[in-house]
Amino acid sequence: MSTAILTGPPVAGSPLEADLRTLGFDVRTANDPAAAAELIKAVPAQERVAVVDPRFVGHLHALRLALTDPRFPAAAVPGALTAQPAARAALARAVGRIPVGAGTAHLTDVLTDTLTESLDRDEIGLHRVELGSLVATVALTPAQREDAREAVAAVDDEAVRLRTAVKSRDGFFTTYGISPYSRYLARWCARRGLTPNQVTTASLLTALIAAGCAATGTRGGFIAAGFLLLFSFVLDCTDGQLARYSLQYSTMGAWLDATFDRAKEYAYYAGLALGAARGGDDVWALALGAMVLMTCRHVVDFSFNEANHDATANTSPTAALSGKLDSVGWTVWVRRMIVLPIGERWAMIAVLTALTTPRIVFYALLIGCALAACYTTAGRVLRSLTRRARRTDRAAQALADLADSGPLAELIARSARGRGRTGSFLAPVMAFLSAAVLLVWVLAEDDPTSWLTVGVAVCSALLAGAAVARPLKGALDWLVPPFFRAGEYVTILVLAACADVPGALPAAFGLVAAVAYHHYDTVYRIRGGTGAPPRWLVRATGGHEGRILVITVLAAALSPSGFTIALTALAVALALLVLIESIRFWVSSQAPAVHDEGEPA
């Protein structure tokens, strides 16, 4: 239960108390700041407190946005404000600072406005709600109240609520093919008490059933898989829209939404590969290649954003040109479709699954994602080279965490520290050479499963350690994690393919999936503001260079069938380790509630 305190002269016939109870508040009344302060102290410390002027006139959804959003420690609209437990002390101080006696009427006449200004000065993260077309005001006279009521009646707040449940920036297919009806499905779910996490889970289950249908290898199974994959995407859109519609944001929900997206897509790849195998076509290498490409694409996105989201003097002619292109209507959609976002990608996969073969699906996916990766990466490189930005220590630490360097790279980095200049191109060059030396060797050798490959892996680890020896603050240092990911994932793929025994590539698929989950989990922790996984977990998984060394040793020391068994065991061990720690963390996480925003009302 949350508590709302009405402070000010009562208004007969106002629906305000009923609205507050609809939003789940226990309503109490205080006649002056001193009484309000006593009521605030009496509310249990773990509960939310709202202060509302009884003369408030506005839409119910304006109150909902101001008083029930869990993402902000404090939020306000004219006439109403709220403080979660983290901001309760600041609210109590703000009330206690209000003087009493003659000459203070201007401070207590609209007490909520005075408290809002005080909380804003305290810099506790006060969120001022963007109302858009919604109304929220304090009506001081009967005439103002009548005008405000007319303004409220002129805007359908339910229509606004539905519209703002949809993200303002989304792909063409999602915007025009899914959101026009999925928002109503979100409202249907809200009215039946369903939570976003339940819808997210339903989306995962639907995608897994789709993967099972694809694994049958029959035309009917492929058609059913295509339809179910599209329906899974509808539910994937619905969970976020439900979160925005009902303001049910949570850290766990954001993690589930992001993690399940990857699990659904990669499980579907496995289903397609199994289905193709039933028809006599082995496409496991293509399935693993598609997963590697998609994961590397995402690492490019994550690394670039982390390197630049809090950079100062962050200007670039390339970024300015991009902004100008976005001001032309049709170029916005073309540029969003070129990058093959999840909506367009899943629609393509679903249609091709139903109409063609798994091999064609993977060819189209690899070609489309490769072109998208080239487009986005080239643009980001140009932006980085042309912008004059100062990267922060936080950004450098985030890139170091994304690099996923293990004990060996740490040891090498410590010995090489001080032999390079921060901000130069040394780090990305060393990271590129670390991946290139290894990949050129394993791709060029007829039989890379030899002890010579272990020696090359040691050289790769030396270069990787040199890449992270200095803080990653250079213009192109965000390329370091993607280079490491490409080197590790492709090495696993090539060594498994060279084993040339049944089960080697599926085992490699499972191993890369487990490692990729660890890398995605690192990203979501950083985005949630809780930092990277604990160092013991990174050391236990070996880091990227440690895993490469272990895998090359196994490939050289074991027979092809033994190597396949070892890959399977390693995949299971890593998956259990990272999943158990990840679930433990997110279930107990104190990270702030986050979710993608809808457009302003």
PDB file of C-alpha atoms in Angstrom, residues 22-285:
ATOM      1  CA  THR A  22      -7.991   3.643  -7.918  1.00  0.00           C
ATOM      2  CA  LEU A  23      -4.214   3.994  -8.182  1.00  0.00           C
ATOM      3  CA  GLY A  24      -3.759   2.032  -4.943  1.00  0.00           C
ATOM      4  CA  PHE A  25      -3.166   4.866  -2.473  1.00  0.00           C
ATOM      5  CA  ASP A  26      -4.375   5.134   1.093  1.00  0.00           C
ATOM      6  CA  VAL A  27      -5.595   8.761   1.295  1.00  0.00           C
ATOM      7  CA  ARG A  28      -4.935  10.938   4.344  1.00  0.00           C
ATOM      8  CA  THR A  29      -5.380  14.656   4.982  1.00  0.00           C
ATOM      9  CA  ALA A  30      -3.009  17.231   6.462  1.00  0.00           C
ATOM     10  CA  ASN A  31      -4.017  20.823   7.116  1.00  0.00           C
ATOM     11  CA  ASP A  32      -0.509  22.308   7.216  1.00  0.00           C
ATOM     12  CA  PRO A  33       3.146  21.400   6.540  1.00  0.00           C
ATOM     13  CA  ALA A  34       3.716  20.330  10.146  1.00  0.00           C
ATOM     14  CA  ALA A  35       0.831  17.854   9.972  1.00  0.00           C
ATOM     15  CA  ALA A  36       2.090  16.625   6.595  1.00  0.00           C
ATOM     16  CA  ALA A  37       5.554  16.062   8.094  1.00  0.00           C
ATOM     17  CA  GLU A  38       4.076  13.960  10.906  1.00  0.00           C
ATOM     18  CA  LEU A  39       2.082  11.867   8.437  1.00  0.00           C
ATOM     19  CA  ILE A  40       5.163  11.289   6.282  1.00  0.00           C
ATOM     20  CA  LYS A  41       7.119  10.076   9.338  1.00  0.00           C
ATOM     21  CA  ALA A  42       4.268   7.730  10.269  1.00  0.00           C
ATOM     22  CA  VAL A  43       4.320   5.951   6.898  1.00  0.00           C
ATOM     23  CA  PRO A  44       6.502   2.781   6.955  1.00  0.00           C
ATOM     24  CA  ALA A  45       9.954   3.427   5.497  1.00  0.00           C
ATOM     25  CA  GLN A  46       9.537   0.904   2.656  1.00  0.00           C
ATOM     26  CA  GLU A  47       6.383   2.565   1.282  1.00  0.00           C
ATOM     27  CA  ARG A  48       5.882   5.269  -1.329  1.00  0.00           C
ATOM     28  CA  VAL A  49       4.495   8.639  -0.222  1.00  0.00           C
ATOM     29  CA  ALA A  50       2.617  11.084  -2.431  1.00  0.00           C
ATOM     30  CA  VAL A  51       1.707  14.684  -1.655  1.00  0.00           C
ATOM     31  CA  VAL A  52      -1.272  16.006  -3.630  1.00  0.00           C
ATOM     32  CA  ASP A  53      -3.056  19.342  -3.610  1.00  0.00           C
ATOM     33  CA  PRO A  54      -6.830  18.757  -3.165  1.00  0.00           C
ATOM     34  CA  ARG A  55      -7.432  21.401  -5.852  1.00  0.00           C
ATOM     35  CA  PHE A  56      -5.681  19.226  -8.437  1.00  0.00           C
ATOM     36  CA  VAL A  57      -7.577  18.869 -11.720  1.00  0.00           C
ATOM     37  CA  GLY A  58      -6.250  16.608 -14.432  1.00  0.00           C
ATOM     38  CA  HIS A  59      -6.329  13.284 -16.150  1.00  0.00           C
ATOM     39  CA  LEU A  60      -6.110  10.096 -14.154  1.00  0.00           C
ATOM     40  CA  HIS A  61      -3.233   9.001 -16.371  1.00  0.00           C
ATOM     41  CA  ALA A  62      -1.313  12.188 -15.490  1.00  0.00           C
ATOM     42  CA  LEU A  63      -1.585  11.185 -11.835  1.00  0.00           C
ATOM     43  CA  ARG A  64      -0.616   7.624 -12.707  1.00  0.00           C
ATOM     44  CA  LEU A  65       2.542   8.807 -14.489  1.00  0.00           C
ATOM     45  CA  ALA A  66       3.515  11.080 -11.623  1.00  0.00           C
ATOM     46  CA  LEU A  67       2.692   8.841  -8.675  1.00  0.00           C
ATOM     47  CA  THR A  68       3.169   5.186  -9.682  1.00  0.00           C
ATOM     48  CA  ASP A  69       6.172   4.955 -12.034  1.00  0.00           C
ATOM     49  CA  PRO A  70       8.769   2.754 -10.222  1.00  0.00           C
ATOM     50  CA  ARG A  71      11.773   3.939 -12.245  1.00  0.00           C
ATOM     51  CA  PHE A  72      12.280   7.269 -10.497  1.00  0.00           C
ATOM     52  CA  PRO A  73      13.002   7.969  -6.808  1.00  0.00           C
ATOM     53  CA  ALA A  74      10.785  11.057  -7.059  1.00  0.00           C
ATOM     54  CA  ALA A  75       8.431  12.411  -9.717  1.00  0.00           C
ATOM     55  CA  ALA A  76       6.071  15.347 -10.062  1.00  0.00           C
ATOM     56  CA  VAL A  77       3.401  17.081 -12.110  1.00  0.00           C
ATOM     57  CA  PRO A  78       1.767  20.391 -11.178  1.00  0.00           C
ATOM     58  CA  GLY A  79      -0.209  19.705  -8.014  1.00  0.00           C
ATOM     59  CA  ALA A  80       1.178  16.238  -7.232  1.00  0.00           C
ATOM     60  CA  LEU A  81       4.494  14.631  -6.383  1.00  0.00           C
ATOM     61  CA  THR A  82       5.733  11.309  -5.070  1.00  0.00           C
ATOM     62  CA  ALA A  83       8.784   9.987  -3.257  1.00  0.00           C
ATOM     63  CA  GLN A  84       9.898   6.387  -3.132  1.00  0.00           C
ATOM     64  CA  PRO A  85      11.844   5.106  -0.092  1.00  0.00           C
ATOM     65  CA  ALA A  86      15.146   6.330  -1.589  1.00  0.00           C
ATOM     66  CA  ALA A  87      13.787   9.910  -1.688  1.00  0.00           C
ATOM     67  CA  ARG A  88      11.712   9.856   1.482  1.00  0.00           C
ATOM     68  CA  ALA A  89      14.413  11.522   3.579  1.00  0.00           C
ATOM     69  CA  ALA A  90      14.749  14.334   1.057  1.00  0.00           C
ATOM     70  CA  LEU A  91      10.974  14.855   1.099  1.00  0.00           C
ATOM     71  CA  ALA A  92      10.961  14.976   4.897  1.00  0.00           C
ATOM     72  CA  ARG A  93      13.764  17.557   4.841  1.00  0.00           C
ATOM     73  CA  ALA A  94      11.903  19.621   2.229  1.00  0.00           C
ATOM     74  CA  VAL A  95       8.770  19.699   4.397  1.00  0.00           C
ATOM     75  CA  GLY A  96      10.811  20.512   7.498  1.00  0.00           C
ATOM     76  CA  ARG A  97      12.482  23.479   5.788  1.00  0.00           C
ATOM     77  CA  ILE A  98       9.175  25.280   5.118  1.00  0.00           C
ATOM     78  CA  PRO A  99       8.899  28.179   7.617  1.00  0.00           C
ATOM     79  CA  VAL A 100       5.743  28.934   9.534  1.00  0.00           C
ATOM     80  CA  GLY A 101       4.189  32.229  10.549  1.00  0.00           C
ATOM     81  CA  ALA A 102       3.554  35.529   8.835  1.00  0.00           C
ATOM     82  CA  GLY A 103       4.832  35.985   5.301  1.00  0.00           C
ATOM     83  CA  THR A 104       4.973  32.293   4.404  1.00  0.00           C
ATOM     84  CA  ALA A 105       1.622  32.004   2.611  1.00  0.00           C
ATOM     85  CA  HIS A 106       3.308  32.019  -0.800  1.00  0.00           C
ATOM     86  CA  LEU A 107       5.177  28.850   0.221  1.00  0.00           C
ATOM     87  CA  THR A 108       2.202  26.936   1.548  1.00  0.00           C
ATOM     88  CA  ASP A 109      -0.550  28.103  -0.819  1.00  0.00           C
ATOM     89  CA  VAL A 110       0.473  25.448  -3.353  1.00  0.00           C
ATOM     90  CA  LEU A 111       2.620  23.295  -1.099  1.00  0.00           C
ATOM     91  CA  THR A 112       3.280  20.656  -3.761  1.00  0.00           C
ATOM     92  CA  ASP A 113       5.009  23.182  -6.021  1.00  0.00           C
ATOM     93  CA  THR A 114       7.228  24.365  -3.155  1.00  0.00           C
ATOM     94  CA  LEU A 115       8.196  20.780  -2.310  1.00  0.00           C
ATOM     95  CA  THR A 116       8.873  19.969  -5.960  1.00  0.00           C
ATOM     96  CA  GLU A 117      11.278  22.887  -6.285  1.00  0.00           C
ATOM     97  CA  SER A 118      13.018  21.849  -3.080  1.00  0.00           C
ATOM     98  CA  LEU A 119      13.459  18.239  -4.247  1.00  0.00           C
ATOM     99  CA  ASP A 120      14.744  19.488  -7.578  1.00  0.00           C
ATOM    100  CA  ARG A 121      17.452  21.510  -5.822  1.00  0.00           C
ATOM    101  CA  ASP A 122      18.455  18.458  -3.765  1.00  0.00           C
ATOM    102  CA  GLU A 123      19.383  16.659  -6.999  1.00  0.00           C
ATOM    103  CA  ILE A 124      17.925  13.314  -5.961  1.00  0.00           C
ATOM    104  CA  GLY A 125      16.794  12.404  -9.471  1.00  0.00           C
ATOM    105  CA  LEU A 126      13.405  14.153  -9.511  1.00  0.00           C
ATOM    106  CA  HIS A 127      11.530  13.312 -12.714  1.00  0.00           C
ATOM    107  CA  ARG A 128       9.225  15.974 -14.118  1.00  0.00           C
ATOM    108  CA  VAL A 129       6.644  14.108 -16.191  1.00  0.00           C
ATOM    109  CA  GLU A 130       6.221  15.163 -19.815  1.00  0.00           C
ATOM    110  CA  LEU A 131       2.464  15.636 -20.017  1.00  0.00           C
ATOM    111  CA  GLY A 132       2.074  16.328 -23.724  1.00  0.00           C
ATOM    112  CA  SER A 133      -1.666  16.643 -24.311  1.00  0.00           C
ATOM    113  CA  LEU A 134      -2.560  15.479 -20.795  1.00  0.00           C
ATOM    114  CA  VAL A 135      -3.777  17.994 -18.216  1.00  0.00           C
ATOM    115  CA  ALA A 136      -2.467  18.440 -14.672  1.00  0.00           C
ATOM    116  CA  THR A 137      -2.991  21.729 -12.857  1.00  0.00           C
ATOM    117  CA  VAL A 138      -4.003  23.299  -9.561  1.00  0.00           C
ATOM    118  CA  ALA A 139      -7.248  25.250  -9.965  1.00  0.00           C
ATOM    119  CA  LEU A 140      -7.285  28.095  -7.457  1.00  0.00           C
ATOM    120  CA  THR A 141     -10.663  29.581  -8.430  1.00  0.00           C
ATOM    121  CA  PRO A 142     -13.994  28.141  -9.610  1.00  0.00           C
ATOM    122  CA  ALA A 143     -13.398  29.622 -13.057  1.00  0.00           C
ATOM    123  CA  GLN A 144      -9.999  27.961 -13.322  1.00  0.00           C
ATOM    124  CA  ARG A 145     -11.538  24.678 -12.193  1.00  0.00           C
ATOM    125  CA  GLU A 146     -14.199  24.866 -14.890  1.00  0.00           C
ATOM    126  CA  ASP A 147     -11.641  25.662 -17.573  1.00  0.00           C
ATOM    127  CA  ALA A 148      -9.437  22.798 -16.404  1.00  0.00           C
ATOM    128  CA  ARG A 149     -12.345  20.351 -16.463  1.00  0.00           C
ATOM    129  CA  GLU A 150     -13.168  21.373 -20.015  1.00  0.00           C
ATOM    130  CA  ALA A 151      -9.531  20.816 -21.004  1.00  0.00           C
ATOM    131  CA  VAL A 152      -9.626  17.371 -19.403  1.00  0.00           C
ATOM    132  CA  ALA A 153     -12.821  16.473 -21.242  1.00  0.00           C
ATOM    133  CA  ALA A 154     -11.298  17.545 -24.572  1.00  0.00           C
ATOM    134  CA  VAL A 155      -8.535  14.908 -24.393  1.00  0.00           C
ATOM    135  CA  ASP A 156      -9.170  11.168 -24.189  1.00  0.00           C
ATOM    136  CA  ASP A 157      -6.536  10.037 -21.713  1.00  0.00           C
ATOM    137  CA  GLU A 158      -7.139   6.361 -22.557  1.00  0.00           C
ATOM    138  CA  ALA A 159      -6.245   7.076 -26.180  1.00  0.00           C
ATOM    139  CA  VAL A 160      -3.109   8.885 -25.001  1.00  0.00           C
ATOM    140  CA  ARG A 161      -2.281   5.966 -22.723  1.00  0.00           C
ATOM    141  CA  LEU A 162      -2.599   3.512 -25.603  1.00  0.00           C
ATOM    142  CA  ARG A 163      -0.528   5.661 -27.930  1.00  0.00           C
ATOM    143  CA  THR A 164       2.295   6.171 -25.453  1.00  0.00           C
ATOM    144  CA  ALA A 165       2.439   2.451 -24.729  1.00  0.00           C
ATOM    145  CA  VAL A 166       4.194   2.139 -28.106  1.00  0.00           C
ATOM    146  CA  LYS A 167       7.864   3.076 -28.458  1.00  0.00           C
ATOM    147  CA  SER A 168       8.430   6.236 -30.455  1.00  0.00           C
ATOM    148  CA  ARG A 169      11.482   4.786 -32.238  1.00  0.00           C
ATOM    149  CA  ASP A 170      10.910   1.361 -33.706  1.00  0.00           C
ATOM    150  CA  GLY A 171      11.347  -0.506 -36.962  1.00  0.00           C
ATOM    151  CA  PHE A 172       9.018  -0.128 -39.940  1.00  0.00           C
ATOM    152  CA  PHE A 173       7.517  -3.619 -39.611  1.00  0.00           C
ATOM    153  CA  THR A 174       6.971  -3.229 -35.873  1.00  0.00           C
ATOM    154  CA  THR A 175       5.462   0.244 -36.219  1.00  0.00           C
ATOM    155  CA  TYR A 176       3.031  -0.556 -39.015  1.00  0.00           C
ATOM    156  CA  GLY A 177       2.679  -4.334 -38.867  1.00  0.00           C
ATOM    157  CA  ILE A 178       2.520  -5.099 -35.138  1.00  0.00           C
ATOM    158  CA  SER A 179       1.912  -2.085 -32.893  1.00  0.00           C
ATOM    159  CA  PRO A 180      -1.459  -1.008 -34.392  1.00  0.00           C
ATOM    160  CA  TYR A 181      -3.080  -4.043 -32.759  1.00  0.00           C
ATOM    161  CA  SER A 182      -0.586  -5.279 -30.149  1.00  0.00           C
ATOM    162  CA  ARG A 183      -1.314  -2.205 -28.007  1.00  0.00           C
ATOM    163  CA  TYR A 184      -4.901  -3.426 -27.643  1.00  0.00           C
ATOM    164  CA  LEU A 185      -3.614  -6.850 -26.682  1.00  0.00           C
ATOM    165  CA  ALA A 186      -1.503  -5.097 -24.029  1.00  0.00           C
ATOM    166  CA  ARG A 187      -4.606  -3.367 -22.660  1.00  0.00           C
ATOM    167  CA  TRP A 188      -6.484  -6.683 -22.672  1.00  0.00           C
ATOM    168  CA  CYS A 189      -3.663  -8.213 -20.630  1.00  0.00           C
ATOM    169  CA  ALA A 190      -3.624  -5.278 -18.201  1.00  0.00           C
ATOM    170  CA  ARG A 191      -7.373  -5.535 -17.554  1.00  0.00           C
ATOM    171  CA  ARG A 192      -6.964  -9.218 -16.700  1.00  0.00           C
ATOM    172  CA  GLY A 193      -4.140  -8.642 -14.282  1.00  0.00           C
ATOM    173  CA  LEU A 194      -1.399 -10.169 -16.409  1.00  0.00           C
ATOM    174  CA  THR A 195       2.124  -8.868 -15.853  1.00  0.00           C
ATOM    175  CA  PRO A 196       4.754  -8.019 -18.474  1.00  0.00           C
ATOM    176  CA  ASN A 197       6.948 -10.843 -17.169  1.00  0.00           C
ATOM    177  CA  GLN A 198       4.156 -13.350 -17.787  1.00  0.00           C
ATOM    178  CA  VAL A 199       3.747 -12.109 -21.350  1.00  0.00           C
ATOM    179  CA  THR A 200       7.530 -12.246 -21.851  1.00  0.00           C
ATOM    180  CA  THR A 201       7.528 -15.853 -20.672  1.00  0.00           C
ATOM    181  CA  ALA A 202       4.623 -16.671 -23.008  1.00  0.00           C
ATOM    182  CA  SER A 203       6.641 -15.172 -25.879  1.00  0.00           C
ATOM    183  CA  LEU A 204       9.606 -17.397 -25.002  1.00  0.00           C
ATOM    184  CA  LEU A 205       7.449 -20.522 -24.802  1.00  0.00           C
ATOM    185  CA  THR A 206       5.844 -19.699 -28.152  1.00  0.00           C
ATOM    186  CA  ALA A 207       9.255 -19.278 -29.783  1.00  0.00           C
ATOM    187  CA  LEU A 208      10.462 -22.570 -28.294  1.00  0.00           C
ATOM    188  CA  ILE A 209       7.393 -24.323 -29.693  1.00  0.00           C
ATOM    189  CA  ALA A 210       8.174 -22.678 -33.042  1.00  0.00           C
ATOM    190  CA  ALA A 211      11.725 -24.054 -32.835  1.00  0.00           C
ATOM    191  CA  GLY A 212      10.265 -27.486 -32.069  1.00  0.00           C
ATOM    192  CA  CYS A 213       8.017 -27.265 -35.113  1.00  0.00           C
ATOM    193  CA  ALA A 214      10.999 -26.290 -37.284  1.00  0.00           C
ATOM    194  CA  ALA A 215      12.936 -29.248 -35.881  1.00  0.00           C
ATOM    195  CA  THR A 216      10.381 -31.672 -37.355  1.00  0.00           C
ATOM    196  CA  GLY A 217      11.846 -30.988 -40.801  1.00  0.00           C
ATOM    197  CA  THR A 218       8.435 -31.184 -42.496  1.00  0.00           C
ATOM    198  CA  ARG A 219       6.828 -28.519 -44.652  1.00  0.00           C
ATOM    199  CA  GLY A 220       3.875 -28.342 -42.272  1.00  0.00           C
ATOM    200  CA  GLY A 221       6.285 -27.926 -39.361  1.00  0.00           C
ATOM    201  CA  PHE A 222       8.121 -25.119 -41.161  1.00  0.00           C
ATOM    202  CA  ILE A 223       4.851 -23.296 -41.912  1.00  0.00           C
ATOM    203  CA  ALA A 224       3.700 -23.637 -38.301  1.00  0.00           C
ATOM    204  CA  ALA A 225       7.122 -22.476 -37.114  1.00  0.00           C
ATOM    205  CA  GLY A 226       6.900 -19.315 -39.236  1.00  0.00           C
ATOM    206  CA  PHE A 227       3.461 -18.406 -37.881  1.00  0.00           C
ATOM    207  CA  LEU A 228       4.470 -19.134 -34.283  1.00  0.00           C
ATOM    208  CA  LEU A 229       7.652 -17.096 -34.596  1.00  0.00           C
ATOM    209  CA  LEU A 230       5.614 -14.102 -35.764  1.00  0.00           C
ATOM    210  CA  PHE A 231       3.150 -14.576 -32.901  1.00  0.00           C
ATOM    211  CA  SER A 232       6.077 -14.776 -30.487  1.00  0.00           C
ATOM    212  CA  PHE A 233       7.216 -11.404 -31.815  1.00  0.00           C
ATOM    213  CA  VAL A 234       3.724  -9.961 -31.310  1.00  0.00           C
ATOM    214  CA  LEU A 235       3.936 -11.045 -27.659  1.00  0.00           C
ATOM    215  CA  ASP A 236       7.471  -9.652 -27.494  1.00  0.00           C
ATOM    216  CA  CYS A 237       6.102  -6.233 -28.475  1.00  0.00           C
ATOM    217  CA  THR A 238       3.126  -6.639 -26.156  1.00  0.00           C
ATOM    218  CA  ASP A 239       5.177  -7.135 -22.988  1.00  0.00           C
ATOM    219  CA  GLY A 240       6.908  -3.768 -23.357  1.00  0.00           C
ATOM    220  CA  GLN A 241       3.668  -2.046 -24.291  1.00  0.00           C
ATOM    221  CA  LEU A 242       1.984  -3.605 -21.268  1.00  0.00           C
ATOM    222  CA  ALA A 243       4.824  -2.324 -19.059  1.00  0.00           C
ATOM    223  CA  ARG A 244       4.337   1.210 -20.398  1.00  0.00           C
ATOM    224  CA  TYR A 245       0.542   1.014 -20.337  1.00  0.00           C
ATOM    225  CA  SER A 246       0.383  -0.121 -16.714  1.00  0.00           C
ATOM    226  CA  LEU A 247       3.761   1.315 -15.575  1.00  0.00           C
ATOM    227  CA  GLN A 248       4.883  -2.136 -14.433  1.00  0.00           C
ATOM    228  CA  TYR A 249       8.582  -1.539 -14.951  1.00  0.00           C
ATOM    229  CA  SER A 250      11.125  -3.733 -13.211  1.00  0.00           C
ATOM    230  CA  THR A 251      14.781  -4.653 -13.383  1.00  0.00           C
ATOM    231  CA  MET A 252      13.825  -8.311 -13.685  1.00  0.00           C
ATOM    232  CA  GLY A 253      11.435  -7.491 -16.526  1.00  0.00           C
ATOM    233  CA  ALA A 254      14.054  -5.596 -18.502  1.00  0.00           C
ATOM    234  CA  TRP A 255      16.516  -8.451 -18.058  1.00  0.00           C
ATOM    235  CA  LEU A 256      13.985 -11.116 -19.049  1.00  0.00           C
ATOM    236  CA  ASP A 257      12.880  -9.135 -22.094  1.00  0.00           C
ATOM    237  CA  ALA A 258      16.433  -8.654 -23.385  1.00  0.00           C
ATOM    238  CA  THR A 259      17.694 -12.133 -22.485  1.00  0.00           C
ATOM    239  CA  PHE A 260      14.691 -14.000 -23.835  1.00  0.00           C
ATOM    240  CA  ASP A 261      14.980 -12.187 -27.190  1.00  0.00           C
ATOM    241  CA  ARG A 262      18.405 -13.755 -27.681  1.00  0.00           C
ATOM    242  CA  ALA A 263      17.296 -17.136 -26.335  1.00  0.00           C
ATOM    243  CA  LYS A 264      14.301 -17.214 -28.683  1.00  0.00           C
ATOM    244  CA  GLU A 265      16.261 -16.346 -31.795  1.00  0.00           C
ATOM    245  CA  TYR A 266      19.158 -18.701 -31.160  1.00  0.00           C
ATOM    246  CA  ALA A 267      16.873 -21.558 -30.120  1.00  0.00           C
ATOM    247  CA  TYR A 268      15.042 -21.056 -33.407  1.00  0.00           C
ATOM    248  CA  TYR A 269      18.351 -21.295 -35.290  1.00  0.00           C
ATOM    249  CA  ALA A 270      18.974 -24.632 -33.571  1.00  0.00           C
ATOM    250  CA  GLY A 271      15.468 -25.801 -34.475  1.00  0.00           C
ATOM    251  CA  LEU A 272      16.055 -24.946 -38.125  1.00  0.00           C
ATOM    252  CA  ALA A 273      19.381 -26.809 -38.094  1.00  0.00           C
ATOM    253  CA  LEU A 274      17.753 -29.887 -36.539  1.00  0.00           C
ATOM    254  CA  GLY A 275      14.938 -29.750 -39.083  1.00  0.00           C
ATOM    255  CA  ALA A 276      17.417 -29.491 -41.949  1.00  0.00           C
ATOM    256  CA  ALA A 277      19.368 -32.457 -40.595  1.00  0.00           C
ATOM    257  CA  ARG A 278      16.197 -34.567 -40.668  1.00  0.00           C
ATOM    258  CA  GLY A 279      16.003 -33.796 -44.380  1.00  0.00           C
ATOM    259  CA  GLY A 280      19.646 -34.741 -44.935  1.00  0.00           C
ATOM    260  CA  ASP A 281      21.061 -31.198 -45.059  1.00  0.00           C
ATOM    261  CA  ASP A 282      23.700 -30.275 -42.467  1.00  0.00           C
ATOM    262  CA  VAL A 283      23.476 -26.512 -41.839  1.00  0.00           C
ATOM    263  CA  TRP A 284      24.881 -26.393 -38.301  1.00  0.00           C
ATOM    264  CA  ALA A 285      27.867 -24.359 -39.512  1.00  0.00           C
TER     265      ALA A 285
END
